[in-house]
Short mmCIF file of C-alpha atoms and ligand atoms in Angstrom, two decimals:
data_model
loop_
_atom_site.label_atom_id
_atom_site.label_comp_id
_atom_site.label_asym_id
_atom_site.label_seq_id
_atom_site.Cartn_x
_atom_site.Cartn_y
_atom_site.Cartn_z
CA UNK W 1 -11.51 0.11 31.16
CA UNK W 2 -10.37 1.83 27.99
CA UNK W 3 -12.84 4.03 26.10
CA UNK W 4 -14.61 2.46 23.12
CA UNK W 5 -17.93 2.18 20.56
CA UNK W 6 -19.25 -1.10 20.21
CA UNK W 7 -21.81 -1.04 17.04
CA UNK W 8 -23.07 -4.50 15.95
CA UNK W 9 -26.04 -4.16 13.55
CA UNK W 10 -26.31 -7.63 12.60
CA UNK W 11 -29.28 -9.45 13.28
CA UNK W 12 -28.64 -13.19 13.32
CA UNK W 13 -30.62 -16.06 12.79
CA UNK W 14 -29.44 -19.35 14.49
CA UNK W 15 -30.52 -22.65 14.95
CA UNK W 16 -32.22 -25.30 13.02
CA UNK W 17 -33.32 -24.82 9.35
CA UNK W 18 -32.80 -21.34 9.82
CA UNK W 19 -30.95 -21.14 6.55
CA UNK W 20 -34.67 -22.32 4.58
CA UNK W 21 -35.72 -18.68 6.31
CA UNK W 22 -33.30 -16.71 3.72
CA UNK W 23 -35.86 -15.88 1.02
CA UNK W 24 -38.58 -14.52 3.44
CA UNK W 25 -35.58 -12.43 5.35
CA UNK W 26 -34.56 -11.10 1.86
CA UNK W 27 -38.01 -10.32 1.45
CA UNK W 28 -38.68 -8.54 3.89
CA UNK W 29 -35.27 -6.37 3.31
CA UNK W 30 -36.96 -5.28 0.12
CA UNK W 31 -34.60 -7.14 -1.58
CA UNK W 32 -35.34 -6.74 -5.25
CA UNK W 33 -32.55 -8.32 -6.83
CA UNK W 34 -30.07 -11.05 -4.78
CA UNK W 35 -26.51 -11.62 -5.79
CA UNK W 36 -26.72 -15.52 -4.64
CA UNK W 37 -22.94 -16.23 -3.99
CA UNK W 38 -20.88 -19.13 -2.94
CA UNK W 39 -17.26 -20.52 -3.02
CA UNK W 40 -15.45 -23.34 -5.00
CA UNK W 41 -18.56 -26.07 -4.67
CA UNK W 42 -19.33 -27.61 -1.29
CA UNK W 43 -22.64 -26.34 -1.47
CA UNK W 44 -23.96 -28.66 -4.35
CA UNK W 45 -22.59 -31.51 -2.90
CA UNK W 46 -24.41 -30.65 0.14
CA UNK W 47 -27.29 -30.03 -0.68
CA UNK W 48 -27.40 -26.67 0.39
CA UNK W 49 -27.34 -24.83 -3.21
CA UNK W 50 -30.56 -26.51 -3.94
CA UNK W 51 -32.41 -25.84 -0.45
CA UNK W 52 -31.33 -22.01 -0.71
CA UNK W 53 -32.25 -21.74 -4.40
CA UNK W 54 -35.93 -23.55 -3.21
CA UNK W 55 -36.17 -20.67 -0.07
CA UNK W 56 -35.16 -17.36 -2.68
CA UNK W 57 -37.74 -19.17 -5.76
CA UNK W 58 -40.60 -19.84 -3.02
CA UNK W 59 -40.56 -16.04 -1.46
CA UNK W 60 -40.62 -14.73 -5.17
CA UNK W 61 -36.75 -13.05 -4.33
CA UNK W 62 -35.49 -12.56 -7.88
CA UNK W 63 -31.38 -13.39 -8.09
CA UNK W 64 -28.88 -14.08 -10.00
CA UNK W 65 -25.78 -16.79 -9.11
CA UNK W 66 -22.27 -16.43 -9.03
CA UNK W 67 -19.99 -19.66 -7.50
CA UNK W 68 -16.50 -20.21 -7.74
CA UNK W 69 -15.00 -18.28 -4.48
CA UNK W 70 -11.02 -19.55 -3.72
CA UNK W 71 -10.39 -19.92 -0.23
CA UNK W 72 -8.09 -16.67 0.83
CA UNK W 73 -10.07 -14.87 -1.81
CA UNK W 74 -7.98 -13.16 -4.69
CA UNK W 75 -9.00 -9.17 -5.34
CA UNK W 76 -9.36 -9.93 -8.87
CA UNK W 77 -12.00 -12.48 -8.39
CA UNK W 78 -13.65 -9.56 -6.09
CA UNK W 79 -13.14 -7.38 -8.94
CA UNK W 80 -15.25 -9.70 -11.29
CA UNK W 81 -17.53 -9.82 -8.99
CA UNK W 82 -18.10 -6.02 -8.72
CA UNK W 83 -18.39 -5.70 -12.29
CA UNK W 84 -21.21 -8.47 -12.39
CA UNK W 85 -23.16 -6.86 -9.56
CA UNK W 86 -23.20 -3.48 -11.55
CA UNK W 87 -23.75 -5.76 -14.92
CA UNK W 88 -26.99 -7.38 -13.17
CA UNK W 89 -28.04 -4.55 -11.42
CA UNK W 90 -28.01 -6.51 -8.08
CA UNK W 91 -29.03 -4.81 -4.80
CA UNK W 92 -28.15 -7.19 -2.20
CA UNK W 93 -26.04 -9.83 -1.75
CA UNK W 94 -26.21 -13.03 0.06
CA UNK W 95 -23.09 -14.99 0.67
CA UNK W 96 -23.86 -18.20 1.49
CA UNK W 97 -20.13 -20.16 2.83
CA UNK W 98 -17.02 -19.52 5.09
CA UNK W 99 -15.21 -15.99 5.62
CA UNK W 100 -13.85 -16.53 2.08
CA UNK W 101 -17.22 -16.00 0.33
CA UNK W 102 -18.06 -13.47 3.17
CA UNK W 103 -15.24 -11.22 2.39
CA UNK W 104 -15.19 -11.20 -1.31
CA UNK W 105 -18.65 -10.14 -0.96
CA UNK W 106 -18.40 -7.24 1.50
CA UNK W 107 -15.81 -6.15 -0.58
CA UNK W 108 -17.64 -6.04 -3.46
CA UNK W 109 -20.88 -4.28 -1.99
CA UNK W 110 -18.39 -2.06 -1.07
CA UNK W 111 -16.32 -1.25 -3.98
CA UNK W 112 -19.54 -0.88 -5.99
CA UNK W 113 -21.38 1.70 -3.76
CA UNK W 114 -18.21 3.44 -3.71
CA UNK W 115 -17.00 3.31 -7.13
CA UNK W 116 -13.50 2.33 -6.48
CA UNK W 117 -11.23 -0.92 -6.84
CA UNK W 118 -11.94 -2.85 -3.76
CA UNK W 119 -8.04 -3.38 -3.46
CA UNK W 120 -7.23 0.08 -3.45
CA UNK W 121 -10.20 0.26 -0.84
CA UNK W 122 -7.89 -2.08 1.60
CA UNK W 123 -4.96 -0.35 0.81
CA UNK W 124 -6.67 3.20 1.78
CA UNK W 125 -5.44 4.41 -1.44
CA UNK W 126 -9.48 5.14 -2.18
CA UNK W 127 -12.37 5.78 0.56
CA UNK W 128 -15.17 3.34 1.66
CA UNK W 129 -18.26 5.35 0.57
CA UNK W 130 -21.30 3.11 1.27
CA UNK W 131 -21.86 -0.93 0.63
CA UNK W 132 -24.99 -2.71 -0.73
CA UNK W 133 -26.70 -4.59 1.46
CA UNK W 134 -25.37 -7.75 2.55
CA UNK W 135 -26.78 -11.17 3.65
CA UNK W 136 -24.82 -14.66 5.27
CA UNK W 137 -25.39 -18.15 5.46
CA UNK W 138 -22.49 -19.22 6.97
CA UNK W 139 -21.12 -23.02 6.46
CA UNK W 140 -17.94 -23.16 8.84
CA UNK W 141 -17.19 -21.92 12.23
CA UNK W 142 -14.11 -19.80 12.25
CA UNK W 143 -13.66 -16.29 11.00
CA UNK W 144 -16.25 -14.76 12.58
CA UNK W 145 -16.22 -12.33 9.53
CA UNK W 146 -20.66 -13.25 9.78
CA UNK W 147 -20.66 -10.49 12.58
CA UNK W 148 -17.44 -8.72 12.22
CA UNK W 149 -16.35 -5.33 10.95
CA UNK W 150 -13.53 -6.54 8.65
CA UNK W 151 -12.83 -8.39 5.35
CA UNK W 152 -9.30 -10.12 4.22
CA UNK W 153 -8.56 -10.08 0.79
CA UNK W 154 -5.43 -11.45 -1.02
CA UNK W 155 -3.57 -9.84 -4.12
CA UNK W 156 -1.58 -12.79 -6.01
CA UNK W 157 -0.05 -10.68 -8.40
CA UNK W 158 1.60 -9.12 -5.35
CA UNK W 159 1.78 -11.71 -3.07
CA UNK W 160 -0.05 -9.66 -0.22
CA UNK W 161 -2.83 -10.23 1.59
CA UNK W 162 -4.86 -7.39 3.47
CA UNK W 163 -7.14 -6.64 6.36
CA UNK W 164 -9.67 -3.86 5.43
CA UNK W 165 -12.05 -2.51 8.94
CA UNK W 166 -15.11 -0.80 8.07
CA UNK W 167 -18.31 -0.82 10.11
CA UNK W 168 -19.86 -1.21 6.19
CA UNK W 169 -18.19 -4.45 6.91
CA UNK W 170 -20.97 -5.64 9.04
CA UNK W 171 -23.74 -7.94 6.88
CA UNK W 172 -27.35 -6.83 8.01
CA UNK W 173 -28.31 -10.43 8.46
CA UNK W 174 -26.26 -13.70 9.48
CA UNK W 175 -27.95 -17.05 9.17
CA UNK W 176 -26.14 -19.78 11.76
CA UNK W 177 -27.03 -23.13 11.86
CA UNK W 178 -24.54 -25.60 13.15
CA UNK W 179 -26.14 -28.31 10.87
CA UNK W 180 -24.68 -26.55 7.91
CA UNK W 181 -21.25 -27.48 9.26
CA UNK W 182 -21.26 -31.17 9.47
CA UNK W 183 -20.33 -31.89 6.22
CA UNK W 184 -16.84 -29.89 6.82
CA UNK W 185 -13.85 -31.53 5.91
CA UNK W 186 -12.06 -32.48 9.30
CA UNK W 187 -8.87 -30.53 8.56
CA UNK W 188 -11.48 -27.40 7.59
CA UNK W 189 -12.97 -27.95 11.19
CA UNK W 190 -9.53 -27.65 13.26
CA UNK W 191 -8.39 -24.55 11.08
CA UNK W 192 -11.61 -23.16 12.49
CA UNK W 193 -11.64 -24.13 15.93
CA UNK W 194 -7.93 -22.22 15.96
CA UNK W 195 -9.13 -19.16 14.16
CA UNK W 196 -11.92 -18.79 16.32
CA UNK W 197 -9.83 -19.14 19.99
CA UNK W 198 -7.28 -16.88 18.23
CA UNK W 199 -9.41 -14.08 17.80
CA UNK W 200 -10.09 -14.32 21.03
CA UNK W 201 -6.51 -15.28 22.55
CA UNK W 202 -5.06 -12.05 20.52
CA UNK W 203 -7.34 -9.82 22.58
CA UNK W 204 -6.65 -11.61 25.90
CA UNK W 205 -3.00 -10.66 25.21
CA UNK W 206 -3.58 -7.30 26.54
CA UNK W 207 -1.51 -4.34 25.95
CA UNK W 208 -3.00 -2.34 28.73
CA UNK W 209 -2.83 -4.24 31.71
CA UNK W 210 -5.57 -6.46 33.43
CA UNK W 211 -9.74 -6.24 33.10
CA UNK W 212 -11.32 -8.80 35.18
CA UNK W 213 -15.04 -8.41 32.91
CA UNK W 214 -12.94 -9.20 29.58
CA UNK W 215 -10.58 -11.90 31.00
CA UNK W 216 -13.44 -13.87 32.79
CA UNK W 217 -15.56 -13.75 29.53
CA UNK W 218 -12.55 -14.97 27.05
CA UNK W 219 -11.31 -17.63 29.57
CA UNK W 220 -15.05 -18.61 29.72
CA UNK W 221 -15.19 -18.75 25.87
CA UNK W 222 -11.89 -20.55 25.41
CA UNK W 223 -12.98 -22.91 27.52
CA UNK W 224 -16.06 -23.83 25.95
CA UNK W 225 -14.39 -23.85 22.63
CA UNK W 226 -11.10 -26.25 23.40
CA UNK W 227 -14.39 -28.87 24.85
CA UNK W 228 -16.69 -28.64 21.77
CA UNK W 229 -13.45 -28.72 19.42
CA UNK W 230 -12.51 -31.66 20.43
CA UNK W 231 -16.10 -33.26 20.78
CA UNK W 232 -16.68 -31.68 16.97
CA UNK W 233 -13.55 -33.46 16.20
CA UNK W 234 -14.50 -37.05 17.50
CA UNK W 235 -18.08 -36.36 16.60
CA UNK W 236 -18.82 -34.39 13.40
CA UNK W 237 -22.85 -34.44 13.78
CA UNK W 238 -22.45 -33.64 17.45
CA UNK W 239 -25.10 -30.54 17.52
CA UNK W 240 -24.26 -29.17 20.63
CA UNK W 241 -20.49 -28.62 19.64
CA UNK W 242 -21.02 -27.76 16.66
CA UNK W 243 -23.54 -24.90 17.91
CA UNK W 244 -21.06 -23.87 20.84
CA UNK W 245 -18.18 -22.97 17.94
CA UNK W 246 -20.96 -21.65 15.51
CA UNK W 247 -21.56 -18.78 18.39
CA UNK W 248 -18.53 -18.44 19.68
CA UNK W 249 -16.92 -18.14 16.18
CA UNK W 250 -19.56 -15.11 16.04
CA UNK W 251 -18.53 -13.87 19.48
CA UNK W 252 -15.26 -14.16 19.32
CA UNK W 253 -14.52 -11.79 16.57
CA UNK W 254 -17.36 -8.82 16.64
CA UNK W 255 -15.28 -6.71 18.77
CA UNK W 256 -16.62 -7.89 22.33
CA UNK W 257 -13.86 -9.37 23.28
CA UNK W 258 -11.67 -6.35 23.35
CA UNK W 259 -14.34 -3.65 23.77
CA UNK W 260 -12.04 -2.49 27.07
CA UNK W 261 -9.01 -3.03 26.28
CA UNK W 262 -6.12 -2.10 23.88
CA UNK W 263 -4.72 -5.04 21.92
CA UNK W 264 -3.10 -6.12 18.79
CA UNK W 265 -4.22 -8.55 16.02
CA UNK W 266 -0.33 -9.08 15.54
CA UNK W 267 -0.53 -13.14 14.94
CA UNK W 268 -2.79 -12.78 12.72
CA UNK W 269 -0.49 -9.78 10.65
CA UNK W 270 2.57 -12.56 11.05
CA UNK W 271 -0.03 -15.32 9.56
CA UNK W 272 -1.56 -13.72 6.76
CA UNK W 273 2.07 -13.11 5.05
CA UNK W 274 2.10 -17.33 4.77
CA UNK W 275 -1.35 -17.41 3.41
CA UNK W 276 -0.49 -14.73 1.19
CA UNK W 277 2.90 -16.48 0.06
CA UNK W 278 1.38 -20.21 -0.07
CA UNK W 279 -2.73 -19.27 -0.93
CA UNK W 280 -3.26 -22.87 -0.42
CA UNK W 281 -2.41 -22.08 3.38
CA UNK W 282 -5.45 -22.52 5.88
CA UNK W 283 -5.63 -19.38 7.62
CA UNK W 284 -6.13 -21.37 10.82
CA UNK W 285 -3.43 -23.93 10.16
CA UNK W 286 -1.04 -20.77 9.94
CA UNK W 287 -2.44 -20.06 12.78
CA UNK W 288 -1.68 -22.89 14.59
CA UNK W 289 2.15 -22.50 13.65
CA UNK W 290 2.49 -19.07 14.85
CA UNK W 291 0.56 -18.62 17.66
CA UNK W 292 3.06 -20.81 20.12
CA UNK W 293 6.06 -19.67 18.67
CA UNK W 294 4.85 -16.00 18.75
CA UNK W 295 4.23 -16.90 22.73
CA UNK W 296 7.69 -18.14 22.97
CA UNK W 297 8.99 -15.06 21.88
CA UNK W 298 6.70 -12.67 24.28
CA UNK W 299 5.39 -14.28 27.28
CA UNK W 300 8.27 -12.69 29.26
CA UNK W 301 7.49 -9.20 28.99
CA UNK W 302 4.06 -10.34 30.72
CA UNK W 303 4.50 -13.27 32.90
CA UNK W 304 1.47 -12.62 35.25
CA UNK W 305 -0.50 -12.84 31.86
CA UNK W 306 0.73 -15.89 30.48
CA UNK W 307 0.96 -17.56 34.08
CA UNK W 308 -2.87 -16.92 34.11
CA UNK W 309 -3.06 -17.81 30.55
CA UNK W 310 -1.39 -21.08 31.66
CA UNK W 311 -3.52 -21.84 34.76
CA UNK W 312 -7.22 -20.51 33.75
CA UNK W 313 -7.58 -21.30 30.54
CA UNK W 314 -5.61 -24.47 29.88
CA UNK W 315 -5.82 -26.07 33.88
CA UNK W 316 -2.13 -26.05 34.49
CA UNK W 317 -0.87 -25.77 38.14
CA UNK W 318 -0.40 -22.11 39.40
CA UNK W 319 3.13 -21.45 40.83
CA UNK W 320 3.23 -17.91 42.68
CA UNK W 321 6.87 -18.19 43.34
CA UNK W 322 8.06 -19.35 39.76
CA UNK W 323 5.31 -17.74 36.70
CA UNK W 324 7.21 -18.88 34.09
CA UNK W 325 6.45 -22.34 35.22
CA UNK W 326 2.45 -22.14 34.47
CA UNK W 327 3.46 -19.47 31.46
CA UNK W 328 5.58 -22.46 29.60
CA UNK W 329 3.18 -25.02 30.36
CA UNK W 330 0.07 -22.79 29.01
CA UNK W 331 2.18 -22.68 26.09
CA UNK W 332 2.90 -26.26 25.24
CA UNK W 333 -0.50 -27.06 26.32
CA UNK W 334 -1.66 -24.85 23.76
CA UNK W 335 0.44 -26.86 21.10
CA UNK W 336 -0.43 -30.15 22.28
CA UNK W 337 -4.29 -29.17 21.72
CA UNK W 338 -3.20 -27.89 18.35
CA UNK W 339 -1.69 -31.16 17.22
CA UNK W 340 -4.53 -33.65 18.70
CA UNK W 341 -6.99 -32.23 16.23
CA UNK W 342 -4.53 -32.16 13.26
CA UNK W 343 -3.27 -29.06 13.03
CA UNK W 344 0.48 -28.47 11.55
CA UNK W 345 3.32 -27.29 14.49
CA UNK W 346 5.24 -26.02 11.94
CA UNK W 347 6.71 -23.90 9.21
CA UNK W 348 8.44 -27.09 7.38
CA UNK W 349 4.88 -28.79 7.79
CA UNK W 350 3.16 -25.51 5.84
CA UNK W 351 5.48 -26.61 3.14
CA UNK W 352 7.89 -23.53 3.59
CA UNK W 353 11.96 -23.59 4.29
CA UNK W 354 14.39 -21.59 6.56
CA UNK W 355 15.15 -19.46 2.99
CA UNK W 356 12.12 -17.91 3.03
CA UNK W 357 12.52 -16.36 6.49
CA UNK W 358 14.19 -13.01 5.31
CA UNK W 359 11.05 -12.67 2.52
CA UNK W 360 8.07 -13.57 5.11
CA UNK W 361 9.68 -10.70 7.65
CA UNK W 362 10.45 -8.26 4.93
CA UNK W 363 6.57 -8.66 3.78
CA UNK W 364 5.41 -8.77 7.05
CA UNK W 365 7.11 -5.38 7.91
CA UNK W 366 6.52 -3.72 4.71
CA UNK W 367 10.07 -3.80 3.82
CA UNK W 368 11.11 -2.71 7.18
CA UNK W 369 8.72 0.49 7.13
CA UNK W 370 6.36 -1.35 9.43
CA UNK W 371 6.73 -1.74 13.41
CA UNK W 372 3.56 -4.18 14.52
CA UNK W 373 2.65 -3.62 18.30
CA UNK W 374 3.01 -5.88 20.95
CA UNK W 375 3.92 -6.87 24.41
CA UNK W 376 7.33 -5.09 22.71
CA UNK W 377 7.52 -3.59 19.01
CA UNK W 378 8.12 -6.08 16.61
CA UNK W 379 10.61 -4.75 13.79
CA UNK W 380 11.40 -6.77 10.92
CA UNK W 381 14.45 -8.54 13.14
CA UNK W 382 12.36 -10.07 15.66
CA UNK W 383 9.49 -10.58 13.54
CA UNK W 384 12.37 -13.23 11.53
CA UNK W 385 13.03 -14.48 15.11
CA UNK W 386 9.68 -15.44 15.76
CA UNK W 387 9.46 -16.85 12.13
CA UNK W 388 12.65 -18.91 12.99
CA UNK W 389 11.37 -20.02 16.23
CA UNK W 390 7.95 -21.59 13.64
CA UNK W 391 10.33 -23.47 11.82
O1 NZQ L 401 -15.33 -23.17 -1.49
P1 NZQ L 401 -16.13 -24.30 -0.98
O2 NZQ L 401 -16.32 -25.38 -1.99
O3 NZQ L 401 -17.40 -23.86 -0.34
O4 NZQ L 401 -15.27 -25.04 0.18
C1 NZQ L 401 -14.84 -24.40 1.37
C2 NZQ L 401 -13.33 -24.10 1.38
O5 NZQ L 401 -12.64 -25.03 0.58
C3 NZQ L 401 -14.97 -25.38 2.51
N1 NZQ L 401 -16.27 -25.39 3.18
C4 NZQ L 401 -16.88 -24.33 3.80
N2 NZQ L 401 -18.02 -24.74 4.37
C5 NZQ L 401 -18.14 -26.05 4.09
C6 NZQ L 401 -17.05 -26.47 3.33
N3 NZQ L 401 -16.89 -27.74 2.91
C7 NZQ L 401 -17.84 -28.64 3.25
N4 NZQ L 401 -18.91 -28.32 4.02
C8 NZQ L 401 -19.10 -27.05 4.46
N5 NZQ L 401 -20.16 -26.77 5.25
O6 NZQ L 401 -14.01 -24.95 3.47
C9 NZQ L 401 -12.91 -24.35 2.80
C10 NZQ L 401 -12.48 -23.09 3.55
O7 NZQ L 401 -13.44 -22.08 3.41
P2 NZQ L 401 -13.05 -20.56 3.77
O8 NZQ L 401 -14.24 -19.71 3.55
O9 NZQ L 401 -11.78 -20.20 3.08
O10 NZQ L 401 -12.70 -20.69 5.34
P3 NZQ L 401 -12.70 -19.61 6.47
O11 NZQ L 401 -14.07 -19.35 6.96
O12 NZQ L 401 -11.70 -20.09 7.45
O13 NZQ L 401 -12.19 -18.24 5.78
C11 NZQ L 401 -10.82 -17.94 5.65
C12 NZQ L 401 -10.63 -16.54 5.09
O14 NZQ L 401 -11.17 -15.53 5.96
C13 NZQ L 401 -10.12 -14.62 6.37
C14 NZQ L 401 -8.88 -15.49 6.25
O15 NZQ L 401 -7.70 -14.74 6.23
C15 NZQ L 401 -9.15 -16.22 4.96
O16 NZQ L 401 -8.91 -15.37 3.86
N6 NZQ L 401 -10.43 -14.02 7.67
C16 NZQ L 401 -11.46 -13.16 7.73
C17 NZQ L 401 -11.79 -12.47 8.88
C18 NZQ L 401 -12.91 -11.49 8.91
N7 NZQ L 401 -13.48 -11.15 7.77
O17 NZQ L 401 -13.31 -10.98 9.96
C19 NZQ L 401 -11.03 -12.63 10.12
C20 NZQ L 401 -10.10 -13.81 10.12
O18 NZQ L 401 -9.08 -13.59 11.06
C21 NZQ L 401 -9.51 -14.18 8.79
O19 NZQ L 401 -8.31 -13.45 8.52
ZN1 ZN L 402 -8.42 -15.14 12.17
#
């Protein structure tokens, strides 16, 4: 067991109508001004702008609105955003959507109570002082970024997108109710249901050796999430599924699942160059396309791993003698589950071409100044090689 803190101040909410709770939460927070935020519109056509608005009004929570998040939120949005908060003189913010909303928002409380440009905040160029307050309801299982210590944020203008870790990442409150995600479009579902056994599946790839606590709880997790995924799939308004990925979303991605162990986010570093390139770009769809080929590439320089990988998590026969034979059919299996809820295999099905290759692994490796860790350090070569293996 490696050393480790494990801090996760968020208090969460979940269940049923939880999300008509918000106003008396704020209240109680002292709240005196809300920052009621939201993405690109789901919420009116839900219903859910007007049931939040009717919780904040009926606990006498003063607020002001801003709407109009883009999925893989742009820094200059975040930016606006920061300037309206200080404008308004807003004191805590409520984010009420997926990890897009979520982010923008801690990134905001943050650049505000620190006085800097929330990009040069990821980019360590300036220091995380303090955040406002922040508040979620959260509308799609995936990210995690509800209990998490970290925020994504893109930069068009430079085609980058960047992870920023900061316990003044972590929202005080998180309001969960798996109702809230029925309405989700079905593509919005699957790229959820991959991001959330990702986050998971990245930590399970361990880079120092075996931990019987941590594998038993992911392989439990995984489980439970490759069942409700597909039950969510054939059965949007299924409650129980859509309350096992609410959760595990949550758990998957608060730093639990490697609290132990030493491990590498390094799919996700390969993905979010394609969802920085293409905006449009699911995060979990990338996902999808990178996680088997990134498996391809590595399983070899762990084949216990993957041979457990193979047989615990996705039922495929055990072979003592031969462990590449349970490794390669862990693998596949994973893709196969991939495609049977919708998601894209591939590079050419993300809308990108072999050209791009050289660009995605010069990005991804910061022009070759970059080495990201792994089962073996990836340097821009192999990172192409994986890229290749997408296509
Ligand atoms: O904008 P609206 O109109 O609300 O529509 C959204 C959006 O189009 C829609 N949606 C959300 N809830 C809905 C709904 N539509 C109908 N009914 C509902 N209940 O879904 C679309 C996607 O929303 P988004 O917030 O972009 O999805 P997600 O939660 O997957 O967030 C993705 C972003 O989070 C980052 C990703 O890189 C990406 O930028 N991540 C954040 C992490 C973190 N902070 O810890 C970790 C992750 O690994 C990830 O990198
Ligand atoms: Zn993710």
């Amino acid at each position: 067991m490696e050393n480790f803190i494990f801090h996760t101040p968020t208090k969460f909410y979940f269940g049923r109508d939880t999300h008509l709770q918000a106003g008396e939460i704020l209240r109680q927070y002292g709240a005196k001004k809300v920052l009621f935020y939201y993405g690109q519109g789901s919420i009116f056509t839900t219903g859910l702008h007007a049931a939040v608005s009717q919780s904040l009004q009926m606990a006498g929570v003063e607020y002001v609105e801003m709407g109009g998040v883009k999925p893989n939120p742009d820094v200059e949005f975040c930016r606006k955003t920061a300037g309206f908060i200080q404008a308004q003189g807003v004191d805590f913010l409520l984010a009420v959507g997926g990890g897009s909303v979520i982010d923008s928002a801690k990134m905001a409380a943050i650049a505000v109570a620190s006085g800097a440009d929330p990009w040069d905040i990821t980019t360590g160029k300036a220091e995380a002082k303090g955040a406002l307050p922040l508040g979620v309801i959260l509308t799609i299982a995936a990210t995690g970024s509800e209990g998490s210590d970290s925020a994504v944020l893109t930069n068009e203008t430079l085609g980058q997108k960047r992870g920023f870790s900061h316990q003044l990442n972590r929202p005080r409150f998180a309001i969960l109710n798996p109702e809230l995600t029925y309405t989700l479009p079905p593509y919005q579902t699957a790229a959820g249901i991959t991001d959330i056994m990702m986050h998971t599946c990245e930590r399970y790839i361990s880079l120092s050796g075996e931990n019987k606590l941590l594998d038993g709880m992911a392989e439990g997790l995984l489980r439970a999430v490759i069942d409700a995924g597909r039950q969510a799939m054939a059965q949007p308004e299924d409650y129980d599924a859509r309350a096992t990925l609410m959760w595990a979303g949550m758990l998957s991605h608060n730093g639990l699942m490697g609290a132990g162990r030493k491990y590498a986010m390094t799919a996700h570093k390969l993905e979010h160059v394609l969802s920085a390139m293409d905006p449009s770009v699911a995060h979990g769809a990338g996902l999808a396309v990178i996680w088997p080929a990134y498996l391809k590439y590595i399983y070899r320089y762990d084949l216990a791993r993957f041979a457990q990988y193979g047989a615990r998590i996705w039922g495929c026969a055990p072979d003592f003698y031969h462990l590449e034979k349970p490794a390669l059919a862990g693998i596949e299996a994973t893709e196969d589950y991939f495609r049977s809820i919708g998601m894209p295999a591939t590079l050419r099905e993300l809308g990108f071409t072999e050209s791009q290759i050289p660009a995605m692994a010069a990005a991804c490796s910061q022009n070759g100044r970059l080495v990201l860790p792994a089962l073996i350090p990836l340097d821009e070569e192999k990172m192409a090689e994986i890229y290749r293996l997408a296509l």
